[in-house]
PDB file of C-alpha atoms in Angstrom:
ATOM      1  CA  UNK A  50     155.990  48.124 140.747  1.00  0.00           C
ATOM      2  CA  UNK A  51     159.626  48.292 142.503  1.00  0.00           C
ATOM      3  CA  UNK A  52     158.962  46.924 146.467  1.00  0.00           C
ATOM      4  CA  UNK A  53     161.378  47.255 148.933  1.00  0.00           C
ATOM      5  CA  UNK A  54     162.229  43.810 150.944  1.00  0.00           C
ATOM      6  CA  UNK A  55     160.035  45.374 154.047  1.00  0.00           C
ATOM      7  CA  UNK A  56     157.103  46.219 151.711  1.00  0.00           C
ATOM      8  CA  UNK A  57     157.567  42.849 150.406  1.00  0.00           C
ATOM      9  CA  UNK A  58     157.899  40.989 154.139  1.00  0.00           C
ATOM     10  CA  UNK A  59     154.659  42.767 155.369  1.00  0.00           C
ATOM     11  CA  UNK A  60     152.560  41.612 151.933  1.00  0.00           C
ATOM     12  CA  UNK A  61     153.555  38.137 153.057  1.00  0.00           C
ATOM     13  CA  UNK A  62     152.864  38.342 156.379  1.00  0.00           C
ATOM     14  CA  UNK A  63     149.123  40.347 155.715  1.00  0.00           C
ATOM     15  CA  UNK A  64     148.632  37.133 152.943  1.00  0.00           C
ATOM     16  CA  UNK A  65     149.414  34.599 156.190  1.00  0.00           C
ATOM     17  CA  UNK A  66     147.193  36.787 158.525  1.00  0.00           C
ATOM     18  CA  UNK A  67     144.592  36.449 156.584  1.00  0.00           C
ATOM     19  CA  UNK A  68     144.182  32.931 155.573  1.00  0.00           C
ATOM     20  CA  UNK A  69     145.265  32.139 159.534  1.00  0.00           C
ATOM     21  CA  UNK A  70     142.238  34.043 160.568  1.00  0.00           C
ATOM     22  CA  UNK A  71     140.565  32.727 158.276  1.00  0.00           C
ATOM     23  CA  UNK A  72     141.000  29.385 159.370  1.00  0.00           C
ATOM     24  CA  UNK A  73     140.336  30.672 163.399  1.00  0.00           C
ATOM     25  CA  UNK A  74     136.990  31.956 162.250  1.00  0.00           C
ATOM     26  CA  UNK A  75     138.117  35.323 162.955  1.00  0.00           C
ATOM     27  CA  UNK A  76     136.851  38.329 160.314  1.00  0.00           C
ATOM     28  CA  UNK A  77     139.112  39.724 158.346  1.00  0.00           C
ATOM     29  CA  UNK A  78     140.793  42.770 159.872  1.00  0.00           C
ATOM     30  CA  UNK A  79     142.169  45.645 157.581  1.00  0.00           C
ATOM     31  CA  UNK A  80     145.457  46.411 158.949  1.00  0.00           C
ATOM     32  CA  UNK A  81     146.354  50.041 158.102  1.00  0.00           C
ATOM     33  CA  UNK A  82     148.942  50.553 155.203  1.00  0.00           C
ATOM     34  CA  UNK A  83     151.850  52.240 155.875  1.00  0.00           C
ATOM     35  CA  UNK A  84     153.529  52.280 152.468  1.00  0.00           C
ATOM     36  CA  UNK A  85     152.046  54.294 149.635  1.00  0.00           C
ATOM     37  CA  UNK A  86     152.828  51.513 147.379  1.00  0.00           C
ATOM     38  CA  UNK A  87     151.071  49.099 148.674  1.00  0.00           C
ATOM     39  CA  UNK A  88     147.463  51.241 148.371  1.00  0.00           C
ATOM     40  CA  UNK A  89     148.045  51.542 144.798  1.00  0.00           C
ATOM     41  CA  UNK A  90     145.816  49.263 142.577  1.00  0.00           C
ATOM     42  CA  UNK A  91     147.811  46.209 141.243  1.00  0.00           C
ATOM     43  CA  UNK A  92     147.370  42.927 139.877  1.00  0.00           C
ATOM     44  CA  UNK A  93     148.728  40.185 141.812  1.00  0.00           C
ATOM     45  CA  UNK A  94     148.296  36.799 142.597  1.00  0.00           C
ATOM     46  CA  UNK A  95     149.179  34.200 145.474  1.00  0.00           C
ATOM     47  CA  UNK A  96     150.475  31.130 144.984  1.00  0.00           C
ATOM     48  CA  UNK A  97     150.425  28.609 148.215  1.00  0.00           C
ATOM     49  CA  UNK A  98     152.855  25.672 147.969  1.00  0.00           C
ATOM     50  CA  UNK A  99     153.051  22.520 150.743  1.00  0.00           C
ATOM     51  CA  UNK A 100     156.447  20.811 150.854  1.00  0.00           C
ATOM     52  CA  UNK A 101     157.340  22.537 147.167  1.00  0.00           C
ATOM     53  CA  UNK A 102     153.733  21.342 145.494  1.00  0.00           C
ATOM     54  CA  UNK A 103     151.404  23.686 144.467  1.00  0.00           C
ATOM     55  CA  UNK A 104     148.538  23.886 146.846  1.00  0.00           C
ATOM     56  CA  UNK A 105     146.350  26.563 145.073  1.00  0.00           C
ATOM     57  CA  UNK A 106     147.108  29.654 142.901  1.00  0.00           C
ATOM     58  CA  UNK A 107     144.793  32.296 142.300  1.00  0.00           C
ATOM     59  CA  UNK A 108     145.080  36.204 141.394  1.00  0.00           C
ATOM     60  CA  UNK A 109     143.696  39.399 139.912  1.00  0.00           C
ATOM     61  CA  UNK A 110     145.322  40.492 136.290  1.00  0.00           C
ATOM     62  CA  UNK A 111     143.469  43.660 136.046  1.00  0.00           C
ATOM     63  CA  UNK A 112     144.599  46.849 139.023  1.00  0.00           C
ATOM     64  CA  UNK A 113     140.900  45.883 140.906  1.00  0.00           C
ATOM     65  CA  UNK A 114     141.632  47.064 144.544  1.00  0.00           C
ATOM     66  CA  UNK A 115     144.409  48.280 146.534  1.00  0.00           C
ATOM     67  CA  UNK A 116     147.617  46.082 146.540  1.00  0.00           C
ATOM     68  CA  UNK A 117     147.109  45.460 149.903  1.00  0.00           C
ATOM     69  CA  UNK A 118     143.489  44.266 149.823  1.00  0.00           C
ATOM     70  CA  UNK A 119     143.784  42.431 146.124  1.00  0.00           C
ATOM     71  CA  UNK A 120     146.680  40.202 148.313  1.00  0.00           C
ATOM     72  CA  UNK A 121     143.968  39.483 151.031  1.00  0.00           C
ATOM     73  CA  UNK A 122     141.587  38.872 149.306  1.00  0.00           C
ATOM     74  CA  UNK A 123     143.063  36.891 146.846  1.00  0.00           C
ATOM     75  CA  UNK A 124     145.292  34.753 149.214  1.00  0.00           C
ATOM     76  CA  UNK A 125     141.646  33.796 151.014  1.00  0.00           C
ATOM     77  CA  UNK A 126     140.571  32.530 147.533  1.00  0.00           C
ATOM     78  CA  UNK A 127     144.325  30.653 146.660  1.00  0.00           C
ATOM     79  CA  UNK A 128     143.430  28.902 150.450  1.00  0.00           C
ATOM     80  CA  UNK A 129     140.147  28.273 150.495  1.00  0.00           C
ATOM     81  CA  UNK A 130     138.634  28.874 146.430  1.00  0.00           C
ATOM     82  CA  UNK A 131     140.964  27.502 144.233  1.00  0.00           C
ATOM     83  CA  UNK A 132     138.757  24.287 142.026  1.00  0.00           C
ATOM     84  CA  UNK A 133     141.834  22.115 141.741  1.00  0.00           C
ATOM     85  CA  UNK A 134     142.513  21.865 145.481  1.00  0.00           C
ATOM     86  CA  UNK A 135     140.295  21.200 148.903  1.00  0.00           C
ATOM     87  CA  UNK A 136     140.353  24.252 151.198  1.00  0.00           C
ATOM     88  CA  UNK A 137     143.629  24.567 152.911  1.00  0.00           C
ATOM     89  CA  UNK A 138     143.354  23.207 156.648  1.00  0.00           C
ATOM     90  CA  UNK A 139     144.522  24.159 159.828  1.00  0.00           C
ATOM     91  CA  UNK A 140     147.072  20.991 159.889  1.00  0.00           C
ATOM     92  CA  UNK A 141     148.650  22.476 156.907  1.00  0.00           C
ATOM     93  CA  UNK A 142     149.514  25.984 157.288  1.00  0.00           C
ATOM     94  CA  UNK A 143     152.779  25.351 158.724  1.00  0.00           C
ATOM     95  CA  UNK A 144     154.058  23.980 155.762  1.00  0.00           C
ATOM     96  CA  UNK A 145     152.573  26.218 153.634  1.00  0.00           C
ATOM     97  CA  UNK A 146     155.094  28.741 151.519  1.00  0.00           C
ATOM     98  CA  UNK A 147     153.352  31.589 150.361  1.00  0.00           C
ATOM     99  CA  UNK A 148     154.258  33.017 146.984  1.00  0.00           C
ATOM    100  CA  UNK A 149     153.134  36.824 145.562  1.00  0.00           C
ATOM    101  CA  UNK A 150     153.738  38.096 142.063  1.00  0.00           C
ATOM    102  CA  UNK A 151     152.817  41.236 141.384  1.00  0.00           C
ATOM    103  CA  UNK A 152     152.335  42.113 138.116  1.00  0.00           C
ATOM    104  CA  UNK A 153     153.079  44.758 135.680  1.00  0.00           C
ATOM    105  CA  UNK A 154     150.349  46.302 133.539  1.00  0.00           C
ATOM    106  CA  UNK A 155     149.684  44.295 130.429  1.00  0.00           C
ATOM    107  CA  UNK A 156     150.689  44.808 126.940  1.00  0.00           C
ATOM    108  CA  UNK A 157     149.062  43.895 123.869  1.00  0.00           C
ATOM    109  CA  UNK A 158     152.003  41.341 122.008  1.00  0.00           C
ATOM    110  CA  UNK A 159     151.876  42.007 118.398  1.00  0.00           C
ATOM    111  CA  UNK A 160     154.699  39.717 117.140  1.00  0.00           C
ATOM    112  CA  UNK A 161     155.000  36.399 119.443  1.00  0.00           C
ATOM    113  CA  UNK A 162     159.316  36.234 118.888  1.00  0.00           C
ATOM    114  CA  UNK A 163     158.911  39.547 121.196  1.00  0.00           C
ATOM    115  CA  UNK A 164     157.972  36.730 124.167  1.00  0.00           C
ATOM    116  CA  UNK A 165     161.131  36.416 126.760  1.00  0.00           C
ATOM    117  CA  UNK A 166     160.310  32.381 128.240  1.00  0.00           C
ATOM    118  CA  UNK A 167     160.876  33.103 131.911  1.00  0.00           C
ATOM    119  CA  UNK A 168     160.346  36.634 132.080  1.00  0.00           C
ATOM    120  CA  UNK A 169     156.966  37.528 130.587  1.00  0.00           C
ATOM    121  CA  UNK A 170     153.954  35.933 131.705  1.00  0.00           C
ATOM    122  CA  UNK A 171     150.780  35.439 129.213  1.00  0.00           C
ATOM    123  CA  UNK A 172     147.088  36.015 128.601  1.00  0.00           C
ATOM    124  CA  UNK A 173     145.466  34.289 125.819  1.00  0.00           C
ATOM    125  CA  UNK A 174     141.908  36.395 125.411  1.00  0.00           C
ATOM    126  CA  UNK A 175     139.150  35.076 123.124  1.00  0.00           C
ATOM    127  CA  UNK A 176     136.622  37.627 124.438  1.00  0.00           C
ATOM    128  CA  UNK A 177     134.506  34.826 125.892  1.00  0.00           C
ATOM    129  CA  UNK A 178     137.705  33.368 127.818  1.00  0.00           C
ATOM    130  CA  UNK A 179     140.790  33.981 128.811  1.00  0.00           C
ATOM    131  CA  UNK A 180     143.498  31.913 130.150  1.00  0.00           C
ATOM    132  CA  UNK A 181     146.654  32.709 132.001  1.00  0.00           C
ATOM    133  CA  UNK A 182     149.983  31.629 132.856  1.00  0.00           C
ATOM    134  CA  UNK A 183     152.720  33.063 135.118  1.00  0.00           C
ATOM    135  CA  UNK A 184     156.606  33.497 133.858  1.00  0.00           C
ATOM    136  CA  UNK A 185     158.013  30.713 135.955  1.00  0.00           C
ATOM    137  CA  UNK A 186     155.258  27.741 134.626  1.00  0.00           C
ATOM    138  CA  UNK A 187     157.524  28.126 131.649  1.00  0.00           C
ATOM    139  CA  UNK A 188     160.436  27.845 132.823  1.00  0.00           C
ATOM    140  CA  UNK A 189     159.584  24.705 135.589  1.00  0.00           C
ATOM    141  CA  UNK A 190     158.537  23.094 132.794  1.00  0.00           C
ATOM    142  CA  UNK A 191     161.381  23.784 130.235  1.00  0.00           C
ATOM    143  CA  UNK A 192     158.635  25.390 127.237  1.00  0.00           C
ATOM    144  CA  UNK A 193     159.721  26.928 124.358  1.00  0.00           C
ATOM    145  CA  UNK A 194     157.603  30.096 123.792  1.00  0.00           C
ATOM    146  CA  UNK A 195     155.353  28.579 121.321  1.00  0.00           C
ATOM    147  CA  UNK A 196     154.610  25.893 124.168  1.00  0.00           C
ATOM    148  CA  UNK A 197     154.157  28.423 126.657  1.00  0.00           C
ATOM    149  CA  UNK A 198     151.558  29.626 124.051  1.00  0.00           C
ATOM    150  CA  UNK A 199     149.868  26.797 123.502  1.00  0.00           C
ATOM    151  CA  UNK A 200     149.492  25.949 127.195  1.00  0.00           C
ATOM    152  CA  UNK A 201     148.034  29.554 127.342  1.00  0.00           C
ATOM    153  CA  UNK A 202     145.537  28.967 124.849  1.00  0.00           C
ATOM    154  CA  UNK A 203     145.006  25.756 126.855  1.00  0.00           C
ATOM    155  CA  UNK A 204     144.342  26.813 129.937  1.00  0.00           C
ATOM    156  CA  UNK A 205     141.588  29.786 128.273  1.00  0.00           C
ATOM    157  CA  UNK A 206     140.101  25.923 126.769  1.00  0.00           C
ATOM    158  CA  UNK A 207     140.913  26.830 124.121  1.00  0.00           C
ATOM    159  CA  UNK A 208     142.826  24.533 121.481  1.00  0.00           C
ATOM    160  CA  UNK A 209     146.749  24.515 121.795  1.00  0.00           C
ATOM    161  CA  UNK A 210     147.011  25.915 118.238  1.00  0.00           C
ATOM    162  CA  UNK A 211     144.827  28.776 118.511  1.00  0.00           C
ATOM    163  CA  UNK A 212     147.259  31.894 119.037  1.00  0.00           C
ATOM    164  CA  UNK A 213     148.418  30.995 115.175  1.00  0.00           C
ATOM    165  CA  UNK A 214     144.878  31.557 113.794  1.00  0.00           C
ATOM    166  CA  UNK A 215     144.740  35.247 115.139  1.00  0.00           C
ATOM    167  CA  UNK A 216     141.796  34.880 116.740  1.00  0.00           C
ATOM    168  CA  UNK A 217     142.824  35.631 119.836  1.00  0.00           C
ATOM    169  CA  UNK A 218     144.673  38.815 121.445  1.00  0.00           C
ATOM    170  CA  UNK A 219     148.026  38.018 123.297  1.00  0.00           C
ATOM    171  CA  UNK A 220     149.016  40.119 125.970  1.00  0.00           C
ATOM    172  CA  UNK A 221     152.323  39.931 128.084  1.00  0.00           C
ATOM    173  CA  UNK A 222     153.089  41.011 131.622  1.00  0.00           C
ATOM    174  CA  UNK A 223     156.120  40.810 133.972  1.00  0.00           C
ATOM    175  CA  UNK A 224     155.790  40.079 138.003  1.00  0.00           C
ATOM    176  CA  UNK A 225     157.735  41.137 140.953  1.00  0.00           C
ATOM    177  CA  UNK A 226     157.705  37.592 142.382  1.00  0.00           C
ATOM    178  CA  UNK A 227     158.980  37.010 146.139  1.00  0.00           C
ATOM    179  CA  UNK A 228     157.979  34.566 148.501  1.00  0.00           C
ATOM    180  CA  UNK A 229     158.295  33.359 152.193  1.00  0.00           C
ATOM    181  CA  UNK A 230     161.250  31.228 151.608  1.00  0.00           C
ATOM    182  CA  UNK A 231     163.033  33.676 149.681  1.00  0.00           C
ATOM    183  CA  UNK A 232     162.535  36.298 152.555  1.00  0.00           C
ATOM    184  CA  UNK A 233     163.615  33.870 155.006  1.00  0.00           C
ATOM    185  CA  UNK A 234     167.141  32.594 153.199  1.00  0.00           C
ATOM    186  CA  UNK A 235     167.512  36.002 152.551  1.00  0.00           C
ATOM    187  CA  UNK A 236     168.104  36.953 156.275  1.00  0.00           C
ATOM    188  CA  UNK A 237     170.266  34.064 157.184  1.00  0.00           C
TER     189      UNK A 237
END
């Protein structure tokens, strides 16, 4: 999904909203969407950083809900849901740079050379599991694609090896990825 730089500004500042009221106690509010895009179903995920360290990272893969309401909802559950982290806190926010990938629909890979490191993103799916990684984990952390596999295949719990066997289905996506900082350089 192509978003313009104000459709992409007011996704960040609805993910903020939210997980501010959130942390005032105050119920979510539904702000009304101007931009057709936005109300179309997408899959997209938040990813909150502090100082440049990932502070929690949760999405949707599947088109759910509304783009609009998949980014509240799932920046509530990045702040306040994710297992790795304690909830986000009040003291924090300010430091807080909020990330949003939206991502393409997702294709089945049928030959794993087809994978672009740094531009696809991957689902390992065992039926009983499934594990995830976005494009840019590969590229922070200098993977070859058959490492960005494996880490896949980990992160379903799966053993690293396990996308060889063909016992699992691969599937690929690409995200429109944009974040506060961004937005912000961008206007200086």
């Amino acid at each position: 999904m192509d978003l313009t730089p104000h459709e992409k500004k007011e996704l960040l500042e609805l993910a903020r909203r939210t997980i501010e009221s959130a942390l005032h106690g105050i119920p979510k509010n539904v702000s009304p969407v101007l931009s057709p895009n936005l109300s179309k179903p997408s899959g997209a995920f938040v990813t909150l950083r502090d100082e440049g360290e990932l502070r929690g990272c949760i999405g949707y893969v599947e088109p759910r809900v509304p783009l609009s309401t998949a980014i509240q909802e799932v920046s509530l559950k990045a702040a306040f849901e994710d297992p790795r982290f304690s909830p986000v806190t009040a003291d924090e926010l300010d430091r807080l740079d909020i990330e949003i990938s939206v991502l393409s629909p997702l294709t089945t890979v049928d030959d794993y050379h087809d994978i672009v490191v740094g531009v696809h993103g991957l689902v390992v799916d065992a039926g009983y599991t499934r594990g995830l990684l976005l494009p840019h984990v590969a590229t922070e952390f200098l993977w070859t694609r058959e490492q960005f596999l494996d880490h896949t295949c980990a992160k379903a719990g799966l053993p690293p090896e396990t996308w060889k066997e063909g016992s699992v289905k691969i599937y690929q996506f690409t995200t429109s990825t944009f974040s506060e900082s961004d937005i912000t350089n961008d206007e200086q």
